[in-house]
Coordinates of C-alpha atoms in Angstrom, one line a residue:
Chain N
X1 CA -15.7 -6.7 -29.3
X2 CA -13.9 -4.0 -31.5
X3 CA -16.8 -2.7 -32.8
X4 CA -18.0 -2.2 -28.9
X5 CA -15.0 -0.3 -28.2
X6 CA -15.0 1.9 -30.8
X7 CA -18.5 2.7 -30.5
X8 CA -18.1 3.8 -26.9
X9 CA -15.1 6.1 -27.1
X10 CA -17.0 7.7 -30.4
X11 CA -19.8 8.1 -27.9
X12 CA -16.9 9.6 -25.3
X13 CA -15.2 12.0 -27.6
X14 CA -18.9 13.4 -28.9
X15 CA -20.1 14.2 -25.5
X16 CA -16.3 15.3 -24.0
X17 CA -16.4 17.6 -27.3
X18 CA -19.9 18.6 -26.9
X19 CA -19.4 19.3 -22.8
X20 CA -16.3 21.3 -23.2
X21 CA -18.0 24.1 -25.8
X22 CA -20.7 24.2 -23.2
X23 CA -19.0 24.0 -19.8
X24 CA -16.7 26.8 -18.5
X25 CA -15.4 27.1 -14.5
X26 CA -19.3 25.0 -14.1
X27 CA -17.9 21.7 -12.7
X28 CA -21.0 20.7 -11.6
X29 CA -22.6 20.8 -15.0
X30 CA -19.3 19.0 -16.1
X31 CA -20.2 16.1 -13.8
X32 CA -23.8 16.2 -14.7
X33 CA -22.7 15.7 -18.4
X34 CA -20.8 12.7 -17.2
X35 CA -23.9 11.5 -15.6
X36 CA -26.1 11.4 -18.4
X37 CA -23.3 9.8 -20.3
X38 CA -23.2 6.9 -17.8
X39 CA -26.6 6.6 -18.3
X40 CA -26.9 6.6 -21.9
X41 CA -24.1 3.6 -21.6
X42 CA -26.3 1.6 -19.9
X43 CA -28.4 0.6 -22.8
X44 CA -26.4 -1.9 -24.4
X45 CA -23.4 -2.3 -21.9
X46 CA -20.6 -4.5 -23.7
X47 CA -20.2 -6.5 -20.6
X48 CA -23.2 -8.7 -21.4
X49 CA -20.6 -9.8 -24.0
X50 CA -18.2 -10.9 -21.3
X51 CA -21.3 -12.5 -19.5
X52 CA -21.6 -14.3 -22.8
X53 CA -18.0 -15.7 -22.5
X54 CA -17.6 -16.2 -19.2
X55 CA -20.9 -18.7 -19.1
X56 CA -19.6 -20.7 -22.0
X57 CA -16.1 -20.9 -19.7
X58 CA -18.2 -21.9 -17.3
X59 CA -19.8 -24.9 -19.1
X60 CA -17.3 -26.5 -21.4
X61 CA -15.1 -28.9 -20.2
X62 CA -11.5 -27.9 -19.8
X63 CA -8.1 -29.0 -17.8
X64 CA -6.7 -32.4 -17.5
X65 CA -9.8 -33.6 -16.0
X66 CA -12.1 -32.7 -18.9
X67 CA -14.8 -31.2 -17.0
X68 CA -16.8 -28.1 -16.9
X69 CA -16.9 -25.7 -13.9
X70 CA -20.9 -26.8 -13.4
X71 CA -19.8 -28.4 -10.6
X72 CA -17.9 -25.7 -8.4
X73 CA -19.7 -24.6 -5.0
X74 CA -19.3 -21.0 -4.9
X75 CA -20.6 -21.2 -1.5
X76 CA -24.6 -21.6 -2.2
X77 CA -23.8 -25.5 -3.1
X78 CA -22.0 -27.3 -5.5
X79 CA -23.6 -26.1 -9.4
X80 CA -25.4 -23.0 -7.7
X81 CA -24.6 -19.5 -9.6
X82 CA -27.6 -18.3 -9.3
X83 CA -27.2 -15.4 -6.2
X84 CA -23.9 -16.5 -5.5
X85 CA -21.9 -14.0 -5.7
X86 CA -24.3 -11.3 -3.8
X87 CA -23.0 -14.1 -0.8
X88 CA -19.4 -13.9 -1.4
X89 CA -16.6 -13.8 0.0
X90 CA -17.3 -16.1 2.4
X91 CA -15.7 -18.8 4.6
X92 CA -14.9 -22.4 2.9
X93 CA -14.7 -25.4 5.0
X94 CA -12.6 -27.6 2.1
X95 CA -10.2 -24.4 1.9
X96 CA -10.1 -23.7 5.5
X97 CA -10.0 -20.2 3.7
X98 CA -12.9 -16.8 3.3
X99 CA -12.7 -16.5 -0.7
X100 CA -13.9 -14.3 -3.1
X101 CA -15.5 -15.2 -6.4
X102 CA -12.0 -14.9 -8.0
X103 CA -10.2 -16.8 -5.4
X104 CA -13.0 -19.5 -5.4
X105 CA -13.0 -20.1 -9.1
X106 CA -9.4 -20.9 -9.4
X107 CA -9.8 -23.5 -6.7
X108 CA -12.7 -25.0 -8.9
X109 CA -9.8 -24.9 -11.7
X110 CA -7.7 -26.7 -9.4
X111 CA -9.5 -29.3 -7.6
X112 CA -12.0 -29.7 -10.3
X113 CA -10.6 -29.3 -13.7
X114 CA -6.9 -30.2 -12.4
X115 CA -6.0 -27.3 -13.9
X116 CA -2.1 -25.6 -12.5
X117 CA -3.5 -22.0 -11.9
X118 CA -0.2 -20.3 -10.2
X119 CA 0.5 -18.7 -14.0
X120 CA -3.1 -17.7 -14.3
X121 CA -2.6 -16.1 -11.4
X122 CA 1.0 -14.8 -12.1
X123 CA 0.0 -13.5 -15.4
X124 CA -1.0 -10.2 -16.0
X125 CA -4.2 -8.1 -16.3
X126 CA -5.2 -7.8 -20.1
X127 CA -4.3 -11.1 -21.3
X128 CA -5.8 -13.3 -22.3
X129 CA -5.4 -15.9 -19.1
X130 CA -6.5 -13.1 -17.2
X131 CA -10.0 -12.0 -19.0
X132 CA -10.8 -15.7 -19.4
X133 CA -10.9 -15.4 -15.3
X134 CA -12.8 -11.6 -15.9
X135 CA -15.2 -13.3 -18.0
X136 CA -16.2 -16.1 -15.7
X137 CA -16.4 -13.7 -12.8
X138 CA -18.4 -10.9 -14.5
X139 CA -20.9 -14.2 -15.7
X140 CA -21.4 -15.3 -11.7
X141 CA -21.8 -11.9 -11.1
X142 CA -24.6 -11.4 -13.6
X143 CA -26.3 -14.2 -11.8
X144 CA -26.8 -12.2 -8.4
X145 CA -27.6 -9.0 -10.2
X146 CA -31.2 -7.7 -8.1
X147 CA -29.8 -9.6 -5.2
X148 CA -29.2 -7.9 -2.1
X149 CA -25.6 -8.5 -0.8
X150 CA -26.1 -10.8 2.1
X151 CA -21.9 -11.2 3.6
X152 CA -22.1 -13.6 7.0
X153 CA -19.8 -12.4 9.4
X154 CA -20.3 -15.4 11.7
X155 CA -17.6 -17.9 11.3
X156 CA -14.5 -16.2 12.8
X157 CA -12.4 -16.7 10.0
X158 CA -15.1 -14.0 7.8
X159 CA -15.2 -11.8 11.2
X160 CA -11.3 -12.1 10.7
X161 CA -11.1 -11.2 7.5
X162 CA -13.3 -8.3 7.4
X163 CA -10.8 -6.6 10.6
X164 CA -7.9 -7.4 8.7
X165 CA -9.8 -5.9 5.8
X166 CA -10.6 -3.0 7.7
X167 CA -7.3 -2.3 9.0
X168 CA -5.3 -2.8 5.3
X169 CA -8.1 0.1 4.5
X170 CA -6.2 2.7 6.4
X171 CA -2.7 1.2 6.1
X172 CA -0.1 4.1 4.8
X173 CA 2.7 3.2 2.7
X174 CA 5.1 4.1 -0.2
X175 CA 6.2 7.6 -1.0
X176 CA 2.9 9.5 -1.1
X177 CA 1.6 8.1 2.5
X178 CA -1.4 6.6 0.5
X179 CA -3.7 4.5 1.9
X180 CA -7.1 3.6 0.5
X181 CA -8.8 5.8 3.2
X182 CA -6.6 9.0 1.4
X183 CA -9.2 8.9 -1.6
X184 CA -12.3 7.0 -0.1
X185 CA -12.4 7.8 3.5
X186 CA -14.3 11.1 2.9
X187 CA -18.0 12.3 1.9
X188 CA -18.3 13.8 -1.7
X189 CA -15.1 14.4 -2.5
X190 CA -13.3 14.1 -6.0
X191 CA -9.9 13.0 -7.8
X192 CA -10.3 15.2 -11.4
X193 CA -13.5 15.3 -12.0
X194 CA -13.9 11.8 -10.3
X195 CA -16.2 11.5 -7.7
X196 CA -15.2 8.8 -5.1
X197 CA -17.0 6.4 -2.8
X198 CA -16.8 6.5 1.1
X199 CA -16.5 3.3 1.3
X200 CA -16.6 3.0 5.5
X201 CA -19.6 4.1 5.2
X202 CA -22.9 1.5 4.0
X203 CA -23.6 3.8 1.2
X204 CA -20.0 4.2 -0.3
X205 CA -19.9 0.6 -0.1
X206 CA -22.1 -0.4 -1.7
X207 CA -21.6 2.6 -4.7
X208 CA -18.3 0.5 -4.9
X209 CA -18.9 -2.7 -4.2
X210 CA -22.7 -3.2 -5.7
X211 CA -21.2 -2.2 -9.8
X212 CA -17.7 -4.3 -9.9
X213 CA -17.2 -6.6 -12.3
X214 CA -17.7 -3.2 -14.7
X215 CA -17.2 -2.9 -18.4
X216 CA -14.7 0.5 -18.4
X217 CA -15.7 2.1 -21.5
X218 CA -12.3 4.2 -21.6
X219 CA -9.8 1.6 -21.7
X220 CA -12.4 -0.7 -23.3
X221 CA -11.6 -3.4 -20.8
X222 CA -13.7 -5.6 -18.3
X223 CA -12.6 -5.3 -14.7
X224 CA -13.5 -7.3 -11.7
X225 CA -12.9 -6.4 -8.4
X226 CA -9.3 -8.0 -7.9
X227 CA -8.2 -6.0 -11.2
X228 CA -10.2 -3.0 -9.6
X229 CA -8.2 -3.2 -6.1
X230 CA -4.6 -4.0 -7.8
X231 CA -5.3 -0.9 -10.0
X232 CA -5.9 1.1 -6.7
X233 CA -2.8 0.2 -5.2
X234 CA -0.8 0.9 -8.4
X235 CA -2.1 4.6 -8.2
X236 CA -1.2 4.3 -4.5
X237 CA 2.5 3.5 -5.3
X238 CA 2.4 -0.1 -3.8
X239 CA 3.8 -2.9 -4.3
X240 CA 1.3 -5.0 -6.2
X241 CA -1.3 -7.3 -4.4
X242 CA -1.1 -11.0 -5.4
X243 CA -4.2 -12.1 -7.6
X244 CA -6.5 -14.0 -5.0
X245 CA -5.0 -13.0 -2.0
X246 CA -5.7 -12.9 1.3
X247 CA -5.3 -8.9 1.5
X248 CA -7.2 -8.4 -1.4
X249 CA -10.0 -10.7 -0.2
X250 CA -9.8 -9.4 3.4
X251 CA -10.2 -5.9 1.5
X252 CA -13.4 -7.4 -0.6
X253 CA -14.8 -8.6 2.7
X254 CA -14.8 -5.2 4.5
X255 CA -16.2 -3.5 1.6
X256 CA -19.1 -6.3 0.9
X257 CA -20.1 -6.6 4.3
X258 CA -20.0 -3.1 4.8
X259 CA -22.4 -2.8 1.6
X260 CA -24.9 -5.2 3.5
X261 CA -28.5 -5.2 2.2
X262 CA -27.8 -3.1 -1.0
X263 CA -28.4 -4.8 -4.3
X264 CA -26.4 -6.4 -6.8
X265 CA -26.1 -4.1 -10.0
X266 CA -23.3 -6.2 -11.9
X267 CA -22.0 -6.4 -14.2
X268 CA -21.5 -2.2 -14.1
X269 CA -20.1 0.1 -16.7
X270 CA -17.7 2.9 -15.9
X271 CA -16.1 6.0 -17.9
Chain I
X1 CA -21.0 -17.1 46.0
X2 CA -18.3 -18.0 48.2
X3 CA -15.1 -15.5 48.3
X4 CA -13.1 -18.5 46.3
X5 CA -15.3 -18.6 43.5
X6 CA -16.1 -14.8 43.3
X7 CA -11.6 -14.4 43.0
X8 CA -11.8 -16.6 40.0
X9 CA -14.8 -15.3 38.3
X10 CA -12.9 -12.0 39.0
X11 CA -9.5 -14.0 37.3
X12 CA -11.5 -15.6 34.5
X13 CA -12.9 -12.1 33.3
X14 CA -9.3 -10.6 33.7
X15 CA -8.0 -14.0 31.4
X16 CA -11.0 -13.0 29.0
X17 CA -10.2 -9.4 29.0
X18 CA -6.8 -9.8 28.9
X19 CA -7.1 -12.0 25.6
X20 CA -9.7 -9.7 23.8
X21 CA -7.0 -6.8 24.2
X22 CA -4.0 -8.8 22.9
X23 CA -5.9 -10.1 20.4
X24 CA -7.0 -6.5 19.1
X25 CA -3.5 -5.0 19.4
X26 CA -3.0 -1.2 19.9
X27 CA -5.4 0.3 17.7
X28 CA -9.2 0.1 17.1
X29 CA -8.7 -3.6 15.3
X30 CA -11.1 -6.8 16.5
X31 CA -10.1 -10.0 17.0
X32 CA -8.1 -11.5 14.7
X33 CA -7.0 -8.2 13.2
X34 CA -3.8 -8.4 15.4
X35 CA -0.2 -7.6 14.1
X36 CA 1.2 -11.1 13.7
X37 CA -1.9 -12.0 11.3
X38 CA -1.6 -8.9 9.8
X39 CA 2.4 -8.6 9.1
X40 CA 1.4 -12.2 7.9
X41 CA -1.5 -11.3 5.6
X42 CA 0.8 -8.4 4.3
X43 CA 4.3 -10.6 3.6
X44 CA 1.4 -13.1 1.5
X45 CA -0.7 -10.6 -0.5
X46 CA 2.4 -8.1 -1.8
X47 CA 5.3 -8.8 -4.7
X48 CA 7.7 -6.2 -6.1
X49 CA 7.1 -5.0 -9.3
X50 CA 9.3 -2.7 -11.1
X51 CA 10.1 0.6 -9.1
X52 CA 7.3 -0.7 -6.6
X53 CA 9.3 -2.6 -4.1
X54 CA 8.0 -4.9 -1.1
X55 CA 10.1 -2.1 1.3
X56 CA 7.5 0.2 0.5
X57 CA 5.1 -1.5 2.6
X58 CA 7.6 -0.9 5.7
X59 CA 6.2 1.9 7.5
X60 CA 8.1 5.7 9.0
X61 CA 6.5 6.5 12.5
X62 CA 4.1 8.8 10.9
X63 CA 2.5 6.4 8.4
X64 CA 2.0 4.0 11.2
X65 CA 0.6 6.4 13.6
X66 CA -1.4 8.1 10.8
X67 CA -3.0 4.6 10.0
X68 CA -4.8 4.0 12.8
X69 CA -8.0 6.6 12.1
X70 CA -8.6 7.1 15.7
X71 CA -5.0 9.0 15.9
X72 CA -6.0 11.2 13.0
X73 CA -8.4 13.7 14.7
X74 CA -9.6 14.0 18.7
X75 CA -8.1 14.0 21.9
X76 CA -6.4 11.0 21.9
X77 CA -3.6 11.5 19.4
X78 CA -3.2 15.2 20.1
X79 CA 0.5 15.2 21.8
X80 CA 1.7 12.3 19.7
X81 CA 0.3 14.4 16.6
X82 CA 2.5 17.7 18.0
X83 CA 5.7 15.3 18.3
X84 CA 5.0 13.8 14.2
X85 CA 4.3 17.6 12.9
X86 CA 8.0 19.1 14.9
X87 CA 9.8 15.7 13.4
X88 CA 8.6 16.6 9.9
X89 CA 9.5 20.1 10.6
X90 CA 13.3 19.1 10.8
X91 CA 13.2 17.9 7.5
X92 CA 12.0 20.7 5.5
X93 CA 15.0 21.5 3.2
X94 CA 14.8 25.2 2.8
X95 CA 15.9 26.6 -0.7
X96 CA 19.7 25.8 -1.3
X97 CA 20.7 30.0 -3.1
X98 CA 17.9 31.6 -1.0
X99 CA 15.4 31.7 -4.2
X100 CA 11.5 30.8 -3.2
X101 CA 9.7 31.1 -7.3
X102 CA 10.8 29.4 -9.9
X103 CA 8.5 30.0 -13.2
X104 CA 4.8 29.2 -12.9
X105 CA 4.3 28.3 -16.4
X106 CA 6.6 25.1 -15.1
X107 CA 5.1 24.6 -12.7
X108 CA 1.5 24.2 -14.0
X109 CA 3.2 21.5 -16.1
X110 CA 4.2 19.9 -12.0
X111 CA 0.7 20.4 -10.7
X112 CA -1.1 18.9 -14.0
X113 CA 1.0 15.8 -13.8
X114 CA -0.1 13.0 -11.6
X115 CA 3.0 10.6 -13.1
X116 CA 5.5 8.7 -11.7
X117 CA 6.6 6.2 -8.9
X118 CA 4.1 3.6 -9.9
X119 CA 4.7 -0.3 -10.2
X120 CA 4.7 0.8 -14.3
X121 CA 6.6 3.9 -14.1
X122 CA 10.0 3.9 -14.6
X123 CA 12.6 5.4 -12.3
X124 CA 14.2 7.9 -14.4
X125 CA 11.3 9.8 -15.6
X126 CA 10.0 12.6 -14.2
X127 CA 7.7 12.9 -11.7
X128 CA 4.8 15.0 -11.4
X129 CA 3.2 16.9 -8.2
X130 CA -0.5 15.5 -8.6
X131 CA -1.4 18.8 -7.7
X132 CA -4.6 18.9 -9.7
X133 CA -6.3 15.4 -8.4
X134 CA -6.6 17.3 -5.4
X135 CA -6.7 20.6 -5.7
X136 CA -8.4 23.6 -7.4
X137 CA -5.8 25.9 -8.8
X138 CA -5.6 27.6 -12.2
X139 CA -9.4 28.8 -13.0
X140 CA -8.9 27.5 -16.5
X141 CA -8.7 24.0 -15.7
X142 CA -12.6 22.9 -14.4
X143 CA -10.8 19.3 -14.1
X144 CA -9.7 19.3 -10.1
X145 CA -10.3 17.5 -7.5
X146 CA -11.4 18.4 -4.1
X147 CA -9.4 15.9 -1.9
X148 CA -7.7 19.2 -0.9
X149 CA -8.8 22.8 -0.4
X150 CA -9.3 25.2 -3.4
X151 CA -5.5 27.0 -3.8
X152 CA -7.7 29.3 -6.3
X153 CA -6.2 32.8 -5.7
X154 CA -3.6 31.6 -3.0
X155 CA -1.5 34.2 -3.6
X156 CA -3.5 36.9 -4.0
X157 CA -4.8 36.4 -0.8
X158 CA -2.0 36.0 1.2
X159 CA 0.8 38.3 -0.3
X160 CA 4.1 37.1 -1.1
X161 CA 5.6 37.8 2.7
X162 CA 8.7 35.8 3.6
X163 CA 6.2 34.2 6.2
X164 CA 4.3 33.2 3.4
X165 CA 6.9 31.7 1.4
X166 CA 8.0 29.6 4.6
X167 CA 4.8 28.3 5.1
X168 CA 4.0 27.6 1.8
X169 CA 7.3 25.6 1.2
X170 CA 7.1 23.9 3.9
X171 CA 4.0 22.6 3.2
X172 CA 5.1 21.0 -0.2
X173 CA 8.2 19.7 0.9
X174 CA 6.8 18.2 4.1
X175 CA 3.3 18.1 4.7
X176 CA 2.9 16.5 7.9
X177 CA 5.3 19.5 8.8
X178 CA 2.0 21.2 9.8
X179 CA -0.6 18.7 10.0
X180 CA 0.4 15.1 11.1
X181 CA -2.1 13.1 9.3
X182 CA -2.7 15.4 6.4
X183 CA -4.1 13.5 2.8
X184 CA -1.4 15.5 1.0
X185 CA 1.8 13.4 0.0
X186 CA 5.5 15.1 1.6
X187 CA 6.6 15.9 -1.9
X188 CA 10.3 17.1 -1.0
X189 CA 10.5 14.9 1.5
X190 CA 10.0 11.3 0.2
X191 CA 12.0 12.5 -3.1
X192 CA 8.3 12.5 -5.2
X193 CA 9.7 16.2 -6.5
X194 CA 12.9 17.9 -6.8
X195 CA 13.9 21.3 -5.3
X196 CA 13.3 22.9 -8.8
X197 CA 10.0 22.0 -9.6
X198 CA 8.8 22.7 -6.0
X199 CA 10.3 26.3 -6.9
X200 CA 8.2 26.0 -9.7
X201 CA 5.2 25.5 -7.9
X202 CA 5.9 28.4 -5.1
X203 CA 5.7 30.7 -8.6
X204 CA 2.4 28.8 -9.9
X205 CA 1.0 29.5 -6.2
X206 CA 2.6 33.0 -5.0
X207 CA 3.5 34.9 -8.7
X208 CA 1.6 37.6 -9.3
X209 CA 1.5 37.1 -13.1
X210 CA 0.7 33.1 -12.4
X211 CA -3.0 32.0 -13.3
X212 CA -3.9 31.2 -9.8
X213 CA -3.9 35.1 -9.1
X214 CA -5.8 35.9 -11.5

């Protein structure tokens, strides 16, 4: 894994050193640098390392009960990866609740492995309790990659979530006024030299919500989409969002179903 | 249909109607998106951490009337929006000794800096003005964003009138002062930067020496 990480920011500082002798007030260039750096990642992304991981999470026994994670229904029936996660979140009869991948493998740790997950979901992003959950998510994920997203909205519970997702999209808080809509409620815009997704809109959604879990190649870390979202509201001077929560989950529904019929590119790598 | 049954057709569509708009609240929100579930969804999703308090999630009239996206532009919102802008207006601080620019090579250092008032950020550092996410402003740095409109040159294209310097500090200490639902954060206002570094940014944007006029 060290190696990884030190082979992509030697890659970043060659082509940052190489694009600032090149590139004066030429922003676009800039970003079409970027671009080709993104691309060159691609070969070779580090988070097939994390898929690695997260498959062997999934199939060893563990917990009190001694069993593997085979068993969990992430919604396409109980033992059924494959595409699942192009399906999620989705609503759960034995829950009663519309869960995301996250969500729905803890309650797999709970039910199935026995396993008390209130400090794995108390704990913090970059430990180790937390990228063991990373792992396992960026490995389902891998299993839908080529699959179009395919969210139901039909159970009233998943039409709720997705209004409630909707409206947490363009709640303003905290002292800058932020809400998610400040930064991704607009067509080609930028923060830096970072160019955002629109995410009300089917393309921006599914820019976003198509490439999460991604390997980010800067802090040499693997995010999925609850670690995505709680870093979001950080920069948006909020409190921070519960691991699994409802919010974040209503938030994962508006942007999934919005991304409709686009195809699963996960795991992604970012800058 | 007899009378009798057309009066409670007409009542059951009223019942039905009646529930659709409760259930959707004020705004633009479907079923289910309704303030109890959503005060609820909030009070479950949210802990304080650090600086990052749970009363930051309580909303001033302008965030909640800026939240609902059919308030933000049209018809619709247009008085309400006039009312926000003059209550914003009566904040605005004006400088305490009369002096509008401070030094621009501060406040470069204010606009590069995007720090402060996170969950991780702690409360006695200082803060920066974020400037640059959003904005073009000193040709030399190519890393802006474009959340904002280009400042490039504000000066030079507007003079350094007193009119200009009201305007222009208005605008940083309380943006909604002009604009109800403006993107950009009320940086005197809600404390994000003091009086001196907004000073400092008045010179970065309005002295004729400063970068941006060049």
């Amino acid at each position: 894994m060290k190696r990884w990480h030190a082979i992509g920011i030697a890659t970043a500082l060659a082509v940052v050193g190489a694009s600032t002798g090149v590139v004066s007030a030429e922003t676009d260039k800039s970003i079409e640098s970027i671009e080709q750096y993104r691309e060159a990642l691609r070969d070779g992304n580090p988070a097939e390392l994390f898929e690695a991981q997260g498959e062997e999470l999934w199939k060893t026994p563990a917990g009190p009960k001694n069993v593997s994670l085979e068993g969990c229904d992430l919604g396409l029936g109980a033992g059924v990866v494959q595409g699942a996660y192009a399906h999620l979140p989705r609503f759960f009869k034995d829950t009663g609740k519309v869960q995301d991948v996250e969500s729905r493998v803890l309650t797999c740790m709970s039910t199935l492995q026995g396993i008390d997950v209130k400090p794995l979901i108390d704990a913090k992003f970059n430990t180790p309790e937390k990228d063991r959950l990373e792992a396992i998510a960026t490995y389902v994920s891998g299993q839908s990659k080529g699959v179009k997203v395919e969210v139901s909205l039909v159970h009233p519970e998943e039409r709720k979530a997705f209004e409630l997702g909707k409206r947490m999209f363009y709640y303003q808080g905290g002292p800058h006024d932020f809400s998610c809509s400040t930064c991704h409620g607009q067509e080609g815009v930028r923060i830096r030299l970072q160019e955002l997704p629109n995410i009300p809109t089917h393309k921006g959604a599914a820019a976003g919500w198509t490439s999460w879990p991604a390997y980010r190649v800067s802090a040499g870390q693997m995010w999925g989409m609850q670690w995505r979202l709680a870093d979001c509201f950080r920069q948006q001077r909020f409190p921070e969002p519960i691991y699994g929560s409802d919010v974040t989950v209503a938030l994962s529904m508006y942007m999934a179903a919005t991304a409709n019929g686009a195809t699963m590119d996960t795991p992604g790598i970012k800058r | 249909m007899s009378t009798t049954v057309k009066s409670l057709s007409a009542v059951a569509l009223l019942l039905v109607l009646g529930t659709a708009s409760a259930g959707a609240g004020e705004g633009p929100w479907g079923p289910g998106a309704d303030d109890a579930s959503f005060k609820a969804m909030l009070k479950s999703g949210f802990r304080s951490k650090g600086i990052a308090t749970l009363a930051r999630l309580d909303q001033d009239e302008t965030q909640a009337f800026c939240s609902d996206p059919d308030n933000v532009s049209g018809k619709t919102g247009e008085k309400k929006r006039a009312e926000i802008e003059a209550a914003n207006l009566a904040t605005v601080k004006w400088p305490s000794d009369g002096v509008w620019l401070g030094d621009y090579k501060e406040g470069e250092k204010v606009a590069q800096s995007g720090r402060g008032l996170t969950s991780t950020d702690k409360a006695d550092m200082v803060n920066g003005g974020n400037c640059y996410n959003c904005h073009q402003l000193s040709p030399k740095e190519i890393s802006y964003g474009t959340i904002g409109p280009s400042l490039y040159q504000y000066g030079k294209l507007r003079g350094d009138t007193d009119e200009v310097k009201r305007t222009t500090w208005a605008k940083i200490w309380n943006s909604k002062a002009s604009n109800a639902c403006s993107n950009m954060p009320r940086a005197g206002h809600m404390g994000i930067v003091t009086e001196k570094q907004i000073k400092d940014l008045m010179a970065l944007l309005l002295d004729p020496a400063s970068p941006v006029n060049q």
